[in-house]
Short mmCIF file of C-alpha atoms in Angstrom, two decimals:
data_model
loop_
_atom_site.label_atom_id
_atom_site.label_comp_id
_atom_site.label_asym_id
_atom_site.label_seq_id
_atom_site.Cartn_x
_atom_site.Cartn_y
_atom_site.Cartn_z
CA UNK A 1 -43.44 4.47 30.51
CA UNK A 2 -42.37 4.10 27.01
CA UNK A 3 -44.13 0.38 25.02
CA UNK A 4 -41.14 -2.18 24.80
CA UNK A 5 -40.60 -2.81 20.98
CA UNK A 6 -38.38 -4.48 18.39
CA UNK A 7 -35.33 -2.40 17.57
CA UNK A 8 -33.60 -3.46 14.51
CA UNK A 9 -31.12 -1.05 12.93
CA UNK A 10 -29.05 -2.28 10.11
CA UNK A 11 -26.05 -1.09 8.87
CA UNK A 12 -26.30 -0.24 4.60
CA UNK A 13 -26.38 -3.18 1.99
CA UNK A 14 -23.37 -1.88 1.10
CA UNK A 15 -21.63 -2.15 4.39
CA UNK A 16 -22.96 -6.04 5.09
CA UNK A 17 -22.09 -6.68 1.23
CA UNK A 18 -18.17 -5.91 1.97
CA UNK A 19 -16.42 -8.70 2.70
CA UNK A 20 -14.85 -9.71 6.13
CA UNK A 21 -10.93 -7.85 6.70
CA UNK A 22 -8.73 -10.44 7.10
CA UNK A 23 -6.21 -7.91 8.65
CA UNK A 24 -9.06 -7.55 11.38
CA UNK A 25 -9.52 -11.55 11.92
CA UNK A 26 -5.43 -11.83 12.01
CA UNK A 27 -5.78 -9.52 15.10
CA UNK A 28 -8.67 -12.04 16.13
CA UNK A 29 -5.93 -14.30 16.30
CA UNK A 30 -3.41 -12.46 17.78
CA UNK A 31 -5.18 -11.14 20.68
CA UNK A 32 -5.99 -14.90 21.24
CA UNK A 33 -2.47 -16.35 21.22
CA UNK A 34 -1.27 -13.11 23.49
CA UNK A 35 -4.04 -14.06 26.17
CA UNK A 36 -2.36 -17.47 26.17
CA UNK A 37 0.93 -16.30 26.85
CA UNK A 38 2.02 -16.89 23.20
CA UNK A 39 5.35 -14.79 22.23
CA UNK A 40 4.19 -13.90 18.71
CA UNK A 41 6.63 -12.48 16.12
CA UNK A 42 4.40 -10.90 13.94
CA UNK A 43 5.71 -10.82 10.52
CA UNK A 44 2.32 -10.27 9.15
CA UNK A 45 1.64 -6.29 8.77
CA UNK A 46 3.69 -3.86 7.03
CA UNK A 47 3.72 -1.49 10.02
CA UNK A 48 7.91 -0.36 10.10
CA UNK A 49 9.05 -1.12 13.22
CA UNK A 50 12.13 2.26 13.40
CA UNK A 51 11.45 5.31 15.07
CA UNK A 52 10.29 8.46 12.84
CA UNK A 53 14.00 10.13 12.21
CA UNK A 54 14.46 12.25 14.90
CA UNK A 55 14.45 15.88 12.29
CA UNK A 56 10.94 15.09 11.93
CA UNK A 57 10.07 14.05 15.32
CA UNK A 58 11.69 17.47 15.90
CA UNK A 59 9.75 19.58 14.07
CA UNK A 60 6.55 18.32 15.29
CA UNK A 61 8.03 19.57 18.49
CA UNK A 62 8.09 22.72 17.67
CA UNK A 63 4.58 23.15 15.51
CA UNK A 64 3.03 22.01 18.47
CA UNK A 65 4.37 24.91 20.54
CA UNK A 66 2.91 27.26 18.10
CA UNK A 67 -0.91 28.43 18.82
CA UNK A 68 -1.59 28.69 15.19
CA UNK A 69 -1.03 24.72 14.73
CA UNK A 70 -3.92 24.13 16.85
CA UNK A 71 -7.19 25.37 14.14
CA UNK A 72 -8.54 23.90 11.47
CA UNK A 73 -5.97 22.80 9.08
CA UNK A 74 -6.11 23.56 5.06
CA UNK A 75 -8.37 21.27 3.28
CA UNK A 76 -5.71 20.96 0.20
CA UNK A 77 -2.39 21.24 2.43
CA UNK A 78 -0.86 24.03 3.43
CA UNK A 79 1.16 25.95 1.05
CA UNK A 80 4.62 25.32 2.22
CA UNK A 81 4.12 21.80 2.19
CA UNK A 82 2.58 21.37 -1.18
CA UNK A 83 5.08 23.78 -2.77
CA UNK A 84 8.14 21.12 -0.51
CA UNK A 85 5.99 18.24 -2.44
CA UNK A 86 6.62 19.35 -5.88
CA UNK A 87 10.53 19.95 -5.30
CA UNK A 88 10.63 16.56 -3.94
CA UNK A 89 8.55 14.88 -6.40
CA UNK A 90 11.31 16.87 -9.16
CA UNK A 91 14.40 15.86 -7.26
CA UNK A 92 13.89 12.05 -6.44
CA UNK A 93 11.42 11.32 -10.25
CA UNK A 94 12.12 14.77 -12.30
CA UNK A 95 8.91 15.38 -12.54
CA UNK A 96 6.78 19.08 -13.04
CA UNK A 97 4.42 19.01 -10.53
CA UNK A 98 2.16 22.82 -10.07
CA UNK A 99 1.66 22.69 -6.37
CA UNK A 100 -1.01 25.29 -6.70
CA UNK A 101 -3.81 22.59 -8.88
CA UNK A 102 -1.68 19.71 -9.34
CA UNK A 103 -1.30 18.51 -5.23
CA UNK A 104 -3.24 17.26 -2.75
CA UNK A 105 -2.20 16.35 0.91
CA UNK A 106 -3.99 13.49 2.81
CA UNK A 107 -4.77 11.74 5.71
CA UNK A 108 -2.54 8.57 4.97
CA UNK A 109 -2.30 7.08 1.38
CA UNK A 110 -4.90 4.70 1.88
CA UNK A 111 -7.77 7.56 2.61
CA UNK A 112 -7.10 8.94 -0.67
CA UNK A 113 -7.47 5.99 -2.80
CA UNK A 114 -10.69 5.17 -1.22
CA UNK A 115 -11.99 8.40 -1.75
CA UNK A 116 -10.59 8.98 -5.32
CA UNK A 117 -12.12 5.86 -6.33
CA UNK A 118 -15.49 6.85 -4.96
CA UNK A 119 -14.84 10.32 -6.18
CA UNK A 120 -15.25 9.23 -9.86
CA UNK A 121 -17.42 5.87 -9.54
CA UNK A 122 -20.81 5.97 -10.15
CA UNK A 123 -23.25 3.18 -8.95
CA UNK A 124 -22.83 0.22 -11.38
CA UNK A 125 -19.09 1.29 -13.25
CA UNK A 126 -16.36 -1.18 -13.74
CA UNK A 127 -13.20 -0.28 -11.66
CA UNK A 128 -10.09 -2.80 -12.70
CA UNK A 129 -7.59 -4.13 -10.24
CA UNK A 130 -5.27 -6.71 -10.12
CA UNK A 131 -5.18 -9.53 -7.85
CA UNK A 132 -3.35 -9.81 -5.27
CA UNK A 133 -4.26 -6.37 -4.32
CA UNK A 134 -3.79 -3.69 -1.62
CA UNK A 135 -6.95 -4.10 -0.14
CA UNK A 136 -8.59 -0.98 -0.63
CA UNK A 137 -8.07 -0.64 -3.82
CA UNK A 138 -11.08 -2.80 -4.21
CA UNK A 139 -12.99 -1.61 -1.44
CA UNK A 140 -12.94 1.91 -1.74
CA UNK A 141 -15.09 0.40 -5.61
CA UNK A 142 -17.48 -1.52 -3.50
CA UNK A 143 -18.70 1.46 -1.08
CA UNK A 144 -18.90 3.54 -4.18
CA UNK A 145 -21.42 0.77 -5.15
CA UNK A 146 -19.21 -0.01 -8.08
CA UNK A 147 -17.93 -3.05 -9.42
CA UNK A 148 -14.35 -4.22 -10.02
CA UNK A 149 -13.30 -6.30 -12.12
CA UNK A 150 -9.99 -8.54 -10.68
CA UNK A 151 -6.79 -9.12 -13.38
CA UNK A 152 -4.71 -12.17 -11.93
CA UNK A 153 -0.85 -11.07 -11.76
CA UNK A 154 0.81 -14.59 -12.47
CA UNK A 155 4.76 -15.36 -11.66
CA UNK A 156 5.17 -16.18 -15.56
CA UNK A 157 3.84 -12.66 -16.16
CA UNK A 158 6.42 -10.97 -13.59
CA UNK A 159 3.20 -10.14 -11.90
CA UNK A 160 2.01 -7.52 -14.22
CA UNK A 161 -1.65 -7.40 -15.48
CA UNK A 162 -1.76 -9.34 -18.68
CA UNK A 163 -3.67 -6.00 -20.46
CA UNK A 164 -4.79 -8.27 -23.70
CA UNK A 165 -6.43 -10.61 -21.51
CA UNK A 166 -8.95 -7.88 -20.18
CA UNK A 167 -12.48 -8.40 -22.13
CA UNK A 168 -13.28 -5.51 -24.81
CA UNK A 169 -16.53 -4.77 -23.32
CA UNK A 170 -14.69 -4.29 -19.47
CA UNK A 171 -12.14 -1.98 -20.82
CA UNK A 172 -15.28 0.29 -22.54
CA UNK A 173 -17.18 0.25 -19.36
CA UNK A 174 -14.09 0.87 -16.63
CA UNK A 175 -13.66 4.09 -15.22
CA UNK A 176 -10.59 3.53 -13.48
CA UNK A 177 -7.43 1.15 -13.19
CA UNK A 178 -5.59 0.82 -10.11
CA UNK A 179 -1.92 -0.18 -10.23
CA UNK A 180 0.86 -0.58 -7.39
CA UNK A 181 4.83 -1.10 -8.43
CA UNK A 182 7.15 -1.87 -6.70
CA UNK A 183 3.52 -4.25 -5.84
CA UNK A 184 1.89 -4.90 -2.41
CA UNK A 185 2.29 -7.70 -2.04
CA UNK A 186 4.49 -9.89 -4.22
CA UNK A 187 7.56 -7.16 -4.47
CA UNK A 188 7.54 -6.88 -8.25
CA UNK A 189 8.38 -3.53 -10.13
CA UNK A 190 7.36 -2.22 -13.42
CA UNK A 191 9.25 -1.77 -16.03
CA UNK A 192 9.10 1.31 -18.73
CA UNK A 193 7.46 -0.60 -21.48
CA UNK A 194 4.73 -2.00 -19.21
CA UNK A 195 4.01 1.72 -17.79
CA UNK A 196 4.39 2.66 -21.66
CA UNK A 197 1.69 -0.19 -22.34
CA UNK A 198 -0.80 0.67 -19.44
CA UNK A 199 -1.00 4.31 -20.46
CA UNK A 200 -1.49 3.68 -23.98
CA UNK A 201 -4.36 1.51 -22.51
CA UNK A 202 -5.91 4.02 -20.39
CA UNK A 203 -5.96 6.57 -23.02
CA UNK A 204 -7.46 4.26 -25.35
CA UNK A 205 -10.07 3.30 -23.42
CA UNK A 206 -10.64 6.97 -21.62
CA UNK A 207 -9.94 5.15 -18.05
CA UNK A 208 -8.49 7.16 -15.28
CA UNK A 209 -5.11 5.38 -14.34
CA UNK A 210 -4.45 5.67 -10.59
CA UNK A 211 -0.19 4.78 -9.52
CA UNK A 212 0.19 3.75 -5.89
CA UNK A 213 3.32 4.64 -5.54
CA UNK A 214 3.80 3.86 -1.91
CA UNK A 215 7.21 1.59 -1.93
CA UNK A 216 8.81 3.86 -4.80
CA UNK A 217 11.59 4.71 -2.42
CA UNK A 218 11.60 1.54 -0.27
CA UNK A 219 14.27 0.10 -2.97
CA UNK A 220 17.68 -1.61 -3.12
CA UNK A 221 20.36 -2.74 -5.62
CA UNK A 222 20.69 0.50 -7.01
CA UNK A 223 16.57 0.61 -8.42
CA UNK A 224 15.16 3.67 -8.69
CA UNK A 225 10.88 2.99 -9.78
CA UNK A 226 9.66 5.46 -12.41
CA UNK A 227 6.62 7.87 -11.48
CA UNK A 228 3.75 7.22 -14.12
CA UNK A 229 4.42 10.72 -15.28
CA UNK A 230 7.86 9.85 -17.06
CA UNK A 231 5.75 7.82 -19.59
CA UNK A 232 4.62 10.39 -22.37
CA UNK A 233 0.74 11.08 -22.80
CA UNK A 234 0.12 9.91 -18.66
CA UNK A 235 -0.76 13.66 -17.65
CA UNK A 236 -4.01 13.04 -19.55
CA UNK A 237 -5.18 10.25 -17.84
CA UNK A 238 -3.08 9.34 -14.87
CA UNK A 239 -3.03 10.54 -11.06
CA UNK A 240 -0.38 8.92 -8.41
CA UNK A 241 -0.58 8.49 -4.79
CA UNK A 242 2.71 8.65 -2.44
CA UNK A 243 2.67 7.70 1.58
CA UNK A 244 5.40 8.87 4.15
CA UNK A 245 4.51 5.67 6.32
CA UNK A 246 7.27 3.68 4.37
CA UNK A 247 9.90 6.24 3.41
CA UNK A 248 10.19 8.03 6.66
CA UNK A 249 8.78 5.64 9.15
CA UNK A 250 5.39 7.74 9.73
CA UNK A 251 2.87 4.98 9.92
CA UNK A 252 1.23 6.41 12.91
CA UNK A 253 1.50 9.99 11.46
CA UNK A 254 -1.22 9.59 8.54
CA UNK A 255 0.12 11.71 5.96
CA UNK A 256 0.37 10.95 2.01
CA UNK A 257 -0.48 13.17 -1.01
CA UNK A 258 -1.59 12.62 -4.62
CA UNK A 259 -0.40 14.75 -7.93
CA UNK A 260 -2.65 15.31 -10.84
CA UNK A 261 -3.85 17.45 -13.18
CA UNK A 262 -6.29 19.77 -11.44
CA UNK A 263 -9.35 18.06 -12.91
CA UNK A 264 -8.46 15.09 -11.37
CA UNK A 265 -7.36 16.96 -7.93
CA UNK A 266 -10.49 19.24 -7.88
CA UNK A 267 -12.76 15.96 -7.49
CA UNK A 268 -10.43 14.32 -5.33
CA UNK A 269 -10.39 17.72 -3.27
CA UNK A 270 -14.26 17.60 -3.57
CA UNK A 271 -14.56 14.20 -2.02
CA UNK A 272 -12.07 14.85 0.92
CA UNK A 273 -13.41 18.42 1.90
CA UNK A 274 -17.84 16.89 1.97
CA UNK A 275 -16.19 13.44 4.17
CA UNK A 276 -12.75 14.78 5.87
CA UNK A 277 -10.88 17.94 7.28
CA UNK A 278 -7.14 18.54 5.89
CA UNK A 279 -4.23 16.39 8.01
CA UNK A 280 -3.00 18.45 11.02
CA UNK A 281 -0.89 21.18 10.69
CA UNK A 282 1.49 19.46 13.20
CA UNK A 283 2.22 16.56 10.99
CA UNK A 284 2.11 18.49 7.94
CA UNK A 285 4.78 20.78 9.54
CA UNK A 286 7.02 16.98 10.26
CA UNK A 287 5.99 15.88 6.70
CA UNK A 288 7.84 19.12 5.25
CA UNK A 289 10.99 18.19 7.38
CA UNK A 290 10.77 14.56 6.54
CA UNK A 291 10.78 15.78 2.51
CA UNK A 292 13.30 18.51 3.07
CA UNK A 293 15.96 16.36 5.18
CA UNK A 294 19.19 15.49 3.94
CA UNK A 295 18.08 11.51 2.13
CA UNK A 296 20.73 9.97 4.44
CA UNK A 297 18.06 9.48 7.20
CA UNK A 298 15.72 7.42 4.07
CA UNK A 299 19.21 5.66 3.10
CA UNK A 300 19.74 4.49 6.32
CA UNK A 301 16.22 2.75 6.65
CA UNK A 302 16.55 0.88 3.45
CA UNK A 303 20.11 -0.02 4.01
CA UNK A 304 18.27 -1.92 7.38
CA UNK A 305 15.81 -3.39 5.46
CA UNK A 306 18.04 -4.34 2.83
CA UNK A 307 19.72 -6.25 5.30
CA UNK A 308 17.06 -7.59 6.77
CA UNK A 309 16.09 -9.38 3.30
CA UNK A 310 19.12 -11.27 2.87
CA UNK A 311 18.52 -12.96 5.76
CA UNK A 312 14.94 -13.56 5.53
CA UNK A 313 15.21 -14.38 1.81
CA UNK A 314 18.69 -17.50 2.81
CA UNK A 315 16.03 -18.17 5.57
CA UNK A 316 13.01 -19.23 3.66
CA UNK A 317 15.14 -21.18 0.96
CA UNK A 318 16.96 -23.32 3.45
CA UNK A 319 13.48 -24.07 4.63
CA UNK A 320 12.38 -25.30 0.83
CA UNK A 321 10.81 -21.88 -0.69
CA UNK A 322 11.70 -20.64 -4.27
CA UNK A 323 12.38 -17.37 -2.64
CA UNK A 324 12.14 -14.49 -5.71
CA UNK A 325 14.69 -11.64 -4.69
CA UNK A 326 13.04 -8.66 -5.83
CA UNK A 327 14.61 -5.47 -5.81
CA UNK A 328 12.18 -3.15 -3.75
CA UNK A 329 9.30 -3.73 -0.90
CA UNK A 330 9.72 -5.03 2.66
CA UNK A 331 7.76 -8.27 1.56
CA UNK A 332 8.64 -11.84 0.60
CA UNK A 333 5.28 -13.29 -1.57
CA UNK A 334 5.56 -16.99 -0.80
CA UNK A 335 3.53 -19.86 -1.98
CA UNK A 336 1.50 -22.14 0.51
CA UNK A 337 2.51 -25.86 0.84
CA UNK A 338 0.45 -28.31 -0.91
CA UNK A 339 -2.49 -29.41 1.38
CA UNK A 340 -3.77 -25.88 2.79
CA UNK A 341 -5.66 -22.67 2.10
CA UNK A 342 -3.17 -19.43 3.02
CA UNK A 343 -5.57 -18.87 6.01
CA UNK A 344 -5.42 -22.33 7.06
CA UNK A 345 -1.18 -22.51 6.64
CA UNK A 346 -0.66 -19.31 8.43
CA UNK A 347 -3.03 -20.44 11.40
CA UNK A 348 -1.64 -23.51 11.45
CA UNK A 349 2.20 -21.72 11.76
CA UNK A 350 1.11 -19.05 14.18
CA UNK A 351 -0.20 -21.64 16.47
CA UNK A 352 2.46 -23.77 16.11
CA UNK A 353 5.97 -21.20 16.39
CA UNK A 354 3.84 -17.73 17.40
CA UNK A 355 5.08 -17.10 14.09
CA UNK A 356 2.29 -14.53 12.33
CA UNK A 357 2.02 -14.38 8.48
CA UNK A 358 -0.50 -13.07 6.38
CA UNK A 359 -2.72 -15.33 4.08
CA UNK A 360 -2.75 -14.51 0.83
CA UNK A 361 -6.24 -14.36 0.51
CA UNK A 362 -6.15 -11.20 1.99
CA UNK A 363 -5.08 -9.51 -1.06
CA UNK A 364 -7.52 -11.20 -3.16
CA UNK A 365 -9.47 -14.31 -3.84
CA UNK A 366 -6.86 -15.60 -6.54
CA UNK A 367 -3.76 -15.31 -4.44
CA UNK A 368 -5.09 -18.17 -1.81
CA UNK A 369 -1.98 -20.42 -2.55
CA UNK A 370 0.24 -17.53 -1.36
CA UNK A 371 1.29 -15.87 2.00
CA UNK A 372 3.01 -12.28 2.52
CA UNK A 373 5.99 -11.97 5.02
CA UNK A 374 7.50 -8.94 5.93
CA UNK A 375 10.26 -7.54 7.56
CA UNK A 376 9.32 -5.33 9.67
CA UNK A 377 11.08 -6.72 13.34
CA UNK A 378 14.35 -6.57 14.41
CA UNK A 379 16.88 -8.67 13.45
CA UNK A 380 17.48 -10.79 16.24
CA UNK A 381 13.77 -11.49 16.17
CA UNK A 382 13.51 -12.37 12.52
CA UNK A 383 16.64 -14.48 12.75
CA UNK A 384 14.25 -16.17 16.03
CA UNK A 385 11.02 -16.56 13.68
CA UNK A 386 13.48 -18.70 11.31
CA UNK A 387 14.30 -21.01 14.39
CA UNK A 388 11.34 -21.31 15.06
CA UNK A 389 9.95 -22.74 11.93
CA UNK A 390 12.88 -24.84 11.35
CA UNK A 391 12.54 -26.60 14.70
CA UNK A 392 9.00 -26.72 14.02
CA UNK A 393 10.03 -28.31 10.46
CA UNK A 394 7.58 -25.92 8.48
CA UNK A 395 8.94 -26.53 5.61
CA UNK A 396 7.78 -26.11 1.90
CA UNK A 397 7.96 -29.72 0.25
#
């Protein structure tokens, strides 16, 4: 009989070091309320609520039928697909992209920003990113045992990093700089001048600039983003990432890609093919009918969401909130009534009306007086979460 003794495995420094996911302790609270009987409306996760066009749906159909969809896919994306990616990426943001060295599929957007950013950190560099902050942007840094260095994004600053107010010896030690317009979480876009400004930057400093452009069609009132490869010199030091999961309503599909020059692909590639396998054939076989569709099926998503923030946005400023209409995003970036951390406020509202926000400190340890809503339920059920906090009276004061 094997001697009893003390088993104590731990999980890497690096691992206990990362802070707790809020997204994880929201679902903490969810699964709470549901056992109670709660109705929630969760308004809390970007997670589009429409069906996958039915085109798409369709062609996945078909690849599935087809023995040869059933190996190993490519590690950089099959070859239709990439070579469908570069005539998108020139219809909808007239850019040149070489889908031989210049593309790289992947599993879901957020994948390959965590592994681009370990890709090129080395234990000890200086990643920047802005706060608030797609999560992973900053945690893809910390399990590369890098550090990152957080720029607030202020209202009176339209939410764009204030670049002068980055320390001299952080910009010579940073190795990358993450940005995200239209922004995750507060809505804001970028204008030319600031994407003019923040490549001049990079190249200054020799920083690898990495675009998330994952909302770049999710857009209204006639604006159309820019890709960070309008702005003159980018090519040298930029790469940008793109996700189906908005545009098409492929969430559940995981499928994204990134454009680059083919340094910057090659280690991105390198990353992906020691950690991951290519995404399945079958989805890259939907994500070449989602690109190649006629943009009426996009159109008709957006118009829906478009709709969907009027009445949110009247909502929330008959309720007290200065309620900033932004012109692209499913989000509303709201700030927390006087009295309350964001985790407190949003606990305190999902208890209350089953109503489920997300705390701003989610996206970052500056952005605790805000929350995140988004529109991502039906109308009849967001027009329900807004008569549910009136009658509640949660109100901003």
């Amino acid at each position: 009989m094997q001697d009893s003794c003390q088993i104590n495995i731990k999980p890497s420094d690096k691992v206990l070091k990362l802070p707790k996911y809020i997204f994880a302790q929201l679902d903490d609270w969810k699964d709470e309320a549901r056992a109670k009987g709660v109705d929630l409306i969760d308004l809390g996760i970007g997670n589009p609520d429409g069906a996958t066009p039915r085109p798409v749906v369709e062609a996945a159909m078909k690849a599935i039928q087809n023995p040869k969809s059933h190996g190993y896919p490519s590690f950089k994306g099959k070859k239709e697909l990439r070579e469908t990616i570069a005539w998108w990426v020139k219809e909808r943001y007239n850019i040149d992209v070489d889908p031989v060295n210049e593309v790289q599929t992947l599993i879901g957007e957020k994948e390959g920003l965590a592994n681009v950013a370990m890709a090129f950190t080395n234990p000890g560099d200086i990643n920047i990113v802005p706060d608030p902050y797609y999560p992973v942007l900053s945690r893809g840094t910390w399990v590369a045992s890098g550090e990152v260095y957080h720029v607030q994004l202020k209202a009176e600053n339209d939410y764009l990093p204030d670049l002068k107010a980055i320390p001299e010896d952080v910009a010579r030690r940073a190795k990358l700089f993450f940005i995200n317009y239209p922004n995750n979480p507060t809505g804001a876009t970028a204008p030319k001048e600031f994407l003019k400004e923040i490549v001049d930057f990079c190249r200054k400093y020799n920083i690898l600039l990495i675009s998330d452009l994952a909302y770049g069609e999710v857009c209204y009132d006639n604006y159309r983003p820019l890709s960070i490869f309008s702005i003159e010199g980018a090519r040298d030091v930029a790469m940008e990432f793109y996700s189906f999961s908005k545009t098409f309503n492929m969430a559940g599909w995981r499928v994204g890609f990134a454009i680059g020059k083919k340094e910057f692909i090659d280690a991105l590639s390198a990353m992906k093919n020691n950690l991951d396998y290519g995404t399945s054939t079958i989805v890259q076989d939907a994500a070449i009918e989602a690109l190649k569709m006629p943009y009426s099926y996009v159109q008709d998503i957006m118009d829906e969401y478009n709709a969907r923030r009027e009445m949110v946005a009247k909502g929330f400023r008959e309720l007290g909130w200065e309620v900033i209409r932004s012109s692209a995003t499913m989000y509303f970036w709201l700030k927390v009534p006087k009295g309350y951390t964001s985790k407190e406020f949003c606990k305190y509202v999902m208890d209350k009306t089953g109503v489920v926000l997300t705390p701003g400190i989610a996206f970052g340890k500056m952005s605790d007086d805000h929350f995140r809503v988004s529109i991502v339920q039906p109308p009849e059920r967001l027009k329900e979460a807004l008569q549910r906090l009136e009658k509640a009276n949660i109100r901003y004061e």
